[in-house]
Every structure is written in C-alpha cells, then in structure tokens.
Short mmCIF file of C-alpha atoms in Angstrom, two decimals:
data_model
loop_
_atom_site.label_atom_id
_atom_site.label_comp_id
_atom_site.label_asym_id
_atom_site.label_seq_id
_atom_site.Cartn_x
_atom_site.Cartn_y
_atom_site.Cartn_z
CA UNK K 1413 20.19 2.23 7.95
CA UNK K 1414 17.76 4.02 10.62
CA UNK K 1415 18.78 6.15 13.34
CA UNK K 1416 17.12 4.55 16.65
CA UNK K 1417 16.35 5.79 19.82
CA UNK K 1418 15.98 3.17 23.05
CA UNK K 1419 15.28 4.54 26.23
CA UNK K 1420 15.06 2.14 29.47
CA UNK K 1421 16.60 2.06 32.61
CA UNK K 1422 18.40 -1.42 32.10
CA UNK K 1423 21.64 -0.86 31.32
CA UNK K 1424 22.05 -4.47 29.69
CA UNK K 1425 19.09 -4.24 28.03
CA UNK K 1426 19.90 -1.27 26.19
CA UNK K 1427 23.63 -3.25 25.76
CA UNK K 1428 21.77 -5.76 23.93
CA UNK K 1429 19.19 -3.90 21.80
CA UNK K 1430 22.41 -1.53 20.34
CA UNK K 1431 24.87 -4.50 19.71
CA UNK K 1432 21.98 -6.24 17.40
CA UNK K 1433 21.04 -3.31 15.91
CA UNK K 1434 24.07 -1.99 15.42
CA UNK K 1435 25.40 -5.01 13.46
CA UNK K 1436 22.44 -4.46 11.33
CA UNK K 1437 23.86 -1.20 10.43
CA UNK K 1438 21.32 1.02 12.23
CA UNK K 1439 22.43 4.17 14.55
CA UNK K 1440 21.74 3.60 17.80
CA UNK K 1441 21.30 5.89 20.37
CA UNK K 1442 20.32 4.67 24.19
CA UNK K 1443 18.98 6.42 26.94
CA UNK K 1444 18.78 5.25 30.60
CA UNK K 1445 17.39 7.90 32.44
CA UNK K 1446 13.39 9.13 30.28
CA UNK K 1447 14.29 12.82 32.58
CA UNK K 1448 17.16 13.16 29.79
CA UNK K 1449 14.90 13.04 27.39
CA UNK K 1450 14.60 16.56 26.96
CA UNK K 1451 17.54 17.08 25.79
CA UNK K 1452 17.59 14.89 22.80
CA UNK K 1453 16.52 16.08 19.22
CA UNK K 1454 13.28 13.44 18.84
CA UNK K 1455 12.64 14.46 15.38
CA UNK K 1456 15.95 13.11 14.26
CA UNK K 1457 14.65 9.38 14.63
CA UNK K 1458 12.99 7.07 12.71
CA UNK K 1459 11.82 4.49 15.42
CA UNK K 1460 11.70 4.87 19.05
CA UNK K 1461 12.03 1.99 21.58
CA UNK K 1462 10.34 2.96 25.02
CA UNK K 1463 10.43 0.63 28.54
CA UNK K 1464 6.80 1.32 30.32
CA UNK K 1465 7.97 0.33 33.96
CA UNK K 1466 11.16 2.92 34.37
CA UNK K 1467 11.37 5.56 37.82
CA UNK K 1468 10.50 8.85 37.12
CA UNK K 1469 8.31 9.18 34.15
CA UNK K 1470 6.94 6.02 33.43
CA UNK K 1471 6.73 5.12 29.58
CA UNK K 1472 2.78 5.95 28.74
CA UNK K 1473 3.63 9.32 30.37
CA UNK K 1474 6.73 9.70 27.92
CA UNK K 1475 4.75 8.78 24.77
CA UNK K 1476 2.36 11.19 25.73
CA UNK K 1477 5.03 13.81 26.23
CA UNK K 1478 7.13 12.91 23.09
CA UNK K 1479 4.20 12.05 20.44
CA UNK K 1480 3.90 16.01 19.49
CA UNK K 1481 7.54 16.28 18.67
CA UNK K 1482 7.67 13.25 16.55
CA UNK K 1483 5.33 11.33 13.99
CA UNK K 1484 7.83 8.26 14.20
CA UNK K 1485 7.33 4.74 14.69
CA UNK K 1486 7.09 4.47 19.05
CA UNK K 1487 7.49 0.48 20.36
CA UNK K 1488 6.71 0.01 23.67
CA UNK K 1489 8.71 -2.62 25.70
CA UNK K 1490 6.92 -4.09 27.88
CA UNK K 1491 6.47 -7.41 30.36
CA UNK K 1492 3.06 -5.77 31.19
CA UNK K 1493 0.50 -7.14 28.82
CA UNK K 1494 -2.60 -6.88 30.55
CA UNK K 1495 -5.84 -5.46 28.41
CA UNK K 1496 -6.18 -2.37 30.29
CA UNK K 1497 -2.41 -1.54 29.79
CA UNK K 1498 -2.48 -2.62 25.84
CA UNK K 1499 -5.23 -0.20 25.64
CA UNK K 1500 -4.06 2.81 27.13
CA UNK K 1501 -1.11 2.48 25.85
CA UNK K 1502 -1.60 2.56 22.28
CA UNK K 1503 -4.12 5.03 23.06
CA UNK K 1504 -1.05 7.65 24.39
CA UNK K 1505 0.58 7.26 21.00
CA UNK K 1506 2.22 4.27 20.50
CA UNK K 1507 2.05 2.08 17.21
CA UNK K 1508 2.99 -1.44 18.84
CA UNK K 1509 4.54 -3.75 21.88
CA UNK K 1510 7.55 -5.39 22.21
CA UNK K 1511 7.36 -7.95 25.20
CA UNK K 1512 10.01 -8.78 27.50
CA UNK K 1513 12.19 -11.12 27.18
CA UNK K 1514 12.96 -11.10 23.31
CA UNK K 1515 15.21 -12.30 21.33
CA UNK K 1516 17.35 -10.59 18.57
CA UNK K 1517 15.15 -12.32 15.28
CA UNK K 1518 12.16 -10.88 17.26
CA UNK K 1519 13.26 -7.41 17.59
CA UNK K 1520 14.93 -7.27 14.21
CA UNK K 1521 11.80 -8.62 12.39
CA UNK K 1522 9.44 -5.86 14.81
CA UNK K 1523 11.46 -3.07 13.72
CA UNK K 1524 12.52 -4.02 10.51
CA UNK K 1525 8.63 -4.50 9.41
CA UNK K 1526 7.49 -0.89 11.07
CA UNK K 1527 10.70 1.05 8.84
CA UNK K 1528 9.62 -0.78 6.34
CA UNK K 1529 5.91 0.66 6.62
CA UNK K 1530 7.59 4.21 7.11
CA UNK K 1531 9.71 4.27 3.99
CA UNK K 1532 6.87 3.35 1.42
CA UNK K 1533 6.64 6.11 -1.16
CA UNK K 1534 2.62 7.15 -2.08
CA UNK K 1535 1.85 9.19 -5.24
CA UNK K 1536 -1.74 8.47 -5.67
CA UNK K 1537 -5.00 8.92 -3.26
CA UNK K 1538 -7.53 6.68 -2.31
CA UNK K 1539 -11.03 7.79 -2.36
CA UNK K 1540 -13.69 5.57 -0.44
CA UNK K 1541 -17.42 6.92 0.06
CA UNK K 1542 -17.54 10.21 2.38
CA UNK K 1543 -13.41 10.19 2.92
CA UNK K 1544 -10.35 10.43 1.37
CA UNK K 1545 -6.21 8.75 1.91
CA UNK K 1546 -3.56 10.89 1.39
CA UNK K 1547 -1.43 8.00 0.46
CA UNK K 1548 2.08 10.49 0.43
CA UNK K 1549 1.07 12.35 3.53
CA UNK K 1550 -0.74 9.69 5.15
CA UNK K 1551 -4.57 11.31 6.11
CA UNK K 1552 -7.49 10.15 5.71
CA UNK K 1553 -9.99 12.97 5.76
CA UNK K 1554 -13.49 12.18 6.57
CA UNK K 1555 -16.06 14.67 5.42
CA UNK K 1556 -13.69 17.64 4.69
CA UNK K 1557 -11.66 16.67 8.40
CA UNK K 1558 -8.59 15.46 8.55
CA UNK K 1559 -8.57 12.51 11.47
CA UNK K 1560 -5.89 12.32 14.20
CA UNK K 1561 -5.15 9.18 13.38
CA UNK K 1562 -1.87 7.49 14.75
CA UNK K 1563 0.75 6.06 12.29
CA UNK K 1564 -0.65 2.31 13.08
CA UNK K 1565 -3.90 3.41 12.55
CA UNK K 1566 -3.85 5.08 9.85
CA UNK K 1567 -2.24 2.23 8.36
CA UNK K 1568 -4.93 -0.11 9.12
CA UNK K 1569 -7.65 2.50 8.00
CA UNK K 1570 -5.94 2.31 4.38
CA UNK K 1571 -4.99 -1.33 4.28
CA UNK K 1572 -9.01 -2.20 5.25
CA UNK K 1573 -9.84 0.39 2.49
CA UNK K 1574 -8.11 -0.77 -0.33
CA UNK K 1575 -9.71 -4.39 0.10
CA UNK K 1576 -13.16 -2.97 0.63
CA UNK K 1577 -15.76 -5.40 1.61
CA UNK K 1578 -13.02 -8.11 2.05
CA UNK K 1579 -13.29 -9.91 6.00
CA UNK K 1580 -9.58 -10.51 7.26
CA UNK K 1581 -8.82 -12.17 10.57
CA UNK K 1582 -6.81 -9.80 13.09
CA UNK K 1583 -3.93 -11.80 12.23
CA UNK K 1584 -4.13 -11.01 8.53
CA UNK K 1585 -4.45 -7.33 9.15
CA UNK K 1586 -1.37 -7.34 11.64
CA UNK K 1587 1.19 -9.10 9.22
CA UNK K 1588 -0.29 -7.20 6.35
CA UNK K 1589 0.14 -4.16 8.11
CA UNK K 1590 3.46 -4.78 10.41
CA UNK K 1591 4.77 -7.71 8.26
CA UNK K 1592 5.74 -9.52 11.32
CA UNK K 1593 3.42 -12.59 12.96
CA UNK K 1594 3.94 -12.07 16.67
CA UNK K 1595 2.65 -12.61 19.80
CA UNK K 1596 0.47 -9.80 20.64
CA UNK K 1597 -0.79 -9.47 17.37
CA UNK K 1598 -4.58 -10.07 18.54
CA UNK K 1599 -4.24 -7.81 21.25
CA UNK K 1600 -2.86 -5.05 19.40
CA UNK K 1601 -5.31 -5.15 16.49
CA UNK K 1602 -8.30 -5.14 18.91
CA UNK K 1603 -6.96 -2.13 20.70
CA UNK K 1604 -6.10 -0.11 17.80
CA UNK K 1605 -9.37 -1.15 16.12
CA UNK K 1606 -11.43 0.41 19.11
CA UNK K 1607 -9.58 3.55 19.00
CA UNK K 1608 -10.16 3.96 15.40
CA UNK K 1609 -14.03 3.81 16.15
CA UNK K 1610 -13.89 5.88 18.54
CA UNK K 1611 -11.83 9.03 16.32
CA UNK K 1612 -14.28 7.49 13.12
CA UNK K 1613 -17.70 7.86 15.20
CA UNK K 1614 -16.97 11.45 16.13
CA UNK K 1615 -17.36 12.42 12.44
CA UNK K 1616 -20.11 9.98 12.25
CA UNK K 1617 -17.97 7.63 10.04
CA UNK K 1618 -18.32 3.62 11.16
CA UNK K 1619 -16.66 1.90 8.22
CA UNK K 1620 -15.26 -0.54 10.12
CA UNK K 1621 -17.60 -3.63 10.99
CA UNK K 1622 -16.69 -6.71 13.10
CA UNK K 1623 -17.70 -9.92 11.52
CA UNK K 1624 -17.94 -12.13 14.68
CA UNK K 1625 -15.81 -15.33 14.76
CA UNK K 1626 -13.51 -14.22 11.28
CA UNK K 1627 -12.00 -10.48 11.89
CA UNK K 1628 -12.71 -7.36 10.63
CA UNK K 1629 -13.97 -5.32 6.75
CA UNK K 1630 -14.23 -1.69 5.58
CA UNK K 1631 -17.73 -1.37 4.16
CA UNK K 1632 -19.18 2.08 3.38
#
C-alpha cells in the first residue's frame, strides 16, 4: 500500500483516480485547489499525481515549488503533449506523464511500475570508469561530485550502466526502467536523455552515445 497524493482542479477526476486506487489498497489523498498545497506534509508520500493546466499555480510551477521538499515519484497529468512542454516539464522535476483521458489499467500499471522502482532495496555499488552508483542511496558521483540527477534519471544512468556497451531502443530503456509500455514512452526517454547530457557534460562526463536509427548505450 502507498500513500498518494493527486492534486487537480477536476473534481471527478480526482473522484476517479481515488476510487481505483483506493480499491487497490493505496491511501489516497486529493487536492483541488495547488494554493492548498502548503499546507500538506509532502514528505509523507510516495507518489505524487500533478494536473499541468489548473488556475493559480500551474503544475510545472508546483513541481518546481514541491521538488525540494520531496525526492518522490512526481506524474504529471497532462492533455498537453507537445515537445516543448515534455521538455520543460521533466526538466522542473518530474519523473513521467500521464495523458488525459486514461483509463484505470493505465494508471494502475504507471504507478504501480514507478513504486515499484522506489521500493528496490541496493546493497552494493556500481563502479563504471571516472564515476560511481550508490545503488542504496541512489547517486552517481562523477569525478568526486555527486550529480543532481532526478529519480528517472538516475534510474536510466544506472540501468545504461549496468549493460555497458549494450544499444537499447528508447522503448527498451522505458519498460526496463518504468516497467510499463506506454504511449509517451519515446518522448519521455528523449527528454530525460537530453537533460542527463546536459548535468553529465558539466563534469565533462558524455557516457551516453546515440546510435542513430536503434536507441541509446553507456560507453566510457
């Protein structure tokens, strides 16, 4: 059982998302109004579902906000799927999309696969040339510095590492990663990809290469 928190300013969507989850046994907690969001403990959660489009403080400006209070799985939800969006988006904080409409397998399978990533247990470390994973605390430390990687992307980071040298398609790395095929699963890969580079490149780290036409390898 997680405890959940889904704000939007639908009242029947936030109906729906707490009946299905709710029958799956998760705590649900909904908020309709993002100015109220002050108020609520963040670092009690385990997943957050945010709406982009709500009055007030739109969602990107709520991630923003609410990603130094929590290190939590943050889903956007979202009819807005255009590049530009997708990109600054996950760039604010957030791990993945949810698009509008959806259905309950979809939103079970999405959230179920991202708790799933955040209740792993790590013992070990992974060492790679010139950086390091913290596979219990979940760093990767590049020449002595720790990277501000997101959740997501430190996920992928690791995942790429442990299959060094090995090409997979973005669709690979998304299930392997999220364990869940769905629809933006190319756009969210190349987004969080690109933000990786750019965090990598400032400690002069480019593991990641682009093999064009097939996906993506770590090779140091």
């Amino acid at each position: 059982m997680a405890n959940i928190l889904a704000v939007d300013d639908e009242t029947a969507i936030l109906t729906m998302i707490q009946k299905i989850l709710s029958r799956d046994g998760h705590q649900v907690t909904v908020v309709s109004d993002s100015q109220m969001l002050e108020a609520v403990q963040l670092e009690q959660f385990d997943l957050i579902l945010l709406d982009i489009m709500m009055p007030g403080k739109d969602g990107f400006t709520v991630c923003k906000e609410i990603r130094g209070k929590t290190d939590c799985p943050i889903l956007f939800l979202t009819a807005k799927m255009q590049e530009q969006s997708l990109v600054y988006g996950l760039q604010t904080g957030a791990d993945d999309y949810i698009c509008k409409p959806f259905g309950a397998n979809e939103l079970r399978a999405r959230i179920g696969a991202h708790l799933r990533r955040e209740h792993r247990e790590h013992y070990v470390r992974l060492s790679v040339p010139n950086a390091q994973f913290n596979l219990s605390s979940k760093e990767l430390t590049v020449n002595g510095t720790v990277m501000q990687l997101t959740p997501a992307e430190y996920e992928i980071c690791e995942f790429l590492a442990r299959s060094k040298g090995q090409v997979f398609s973005r669709e690979q790395i998304y299930e392997n990663v999220f364990g869940y095929d769905g629809e933006s699963n190319d756009s969210t890969i190349i987004t969080h990809i690109k933000n990786i580079r750019i965090k990598l490149e400032q400690a002069e780290y480019s593991p990641i290469k682009t093999v064009w036409g097939i996906g993506y390898k770590w090779e140091v």
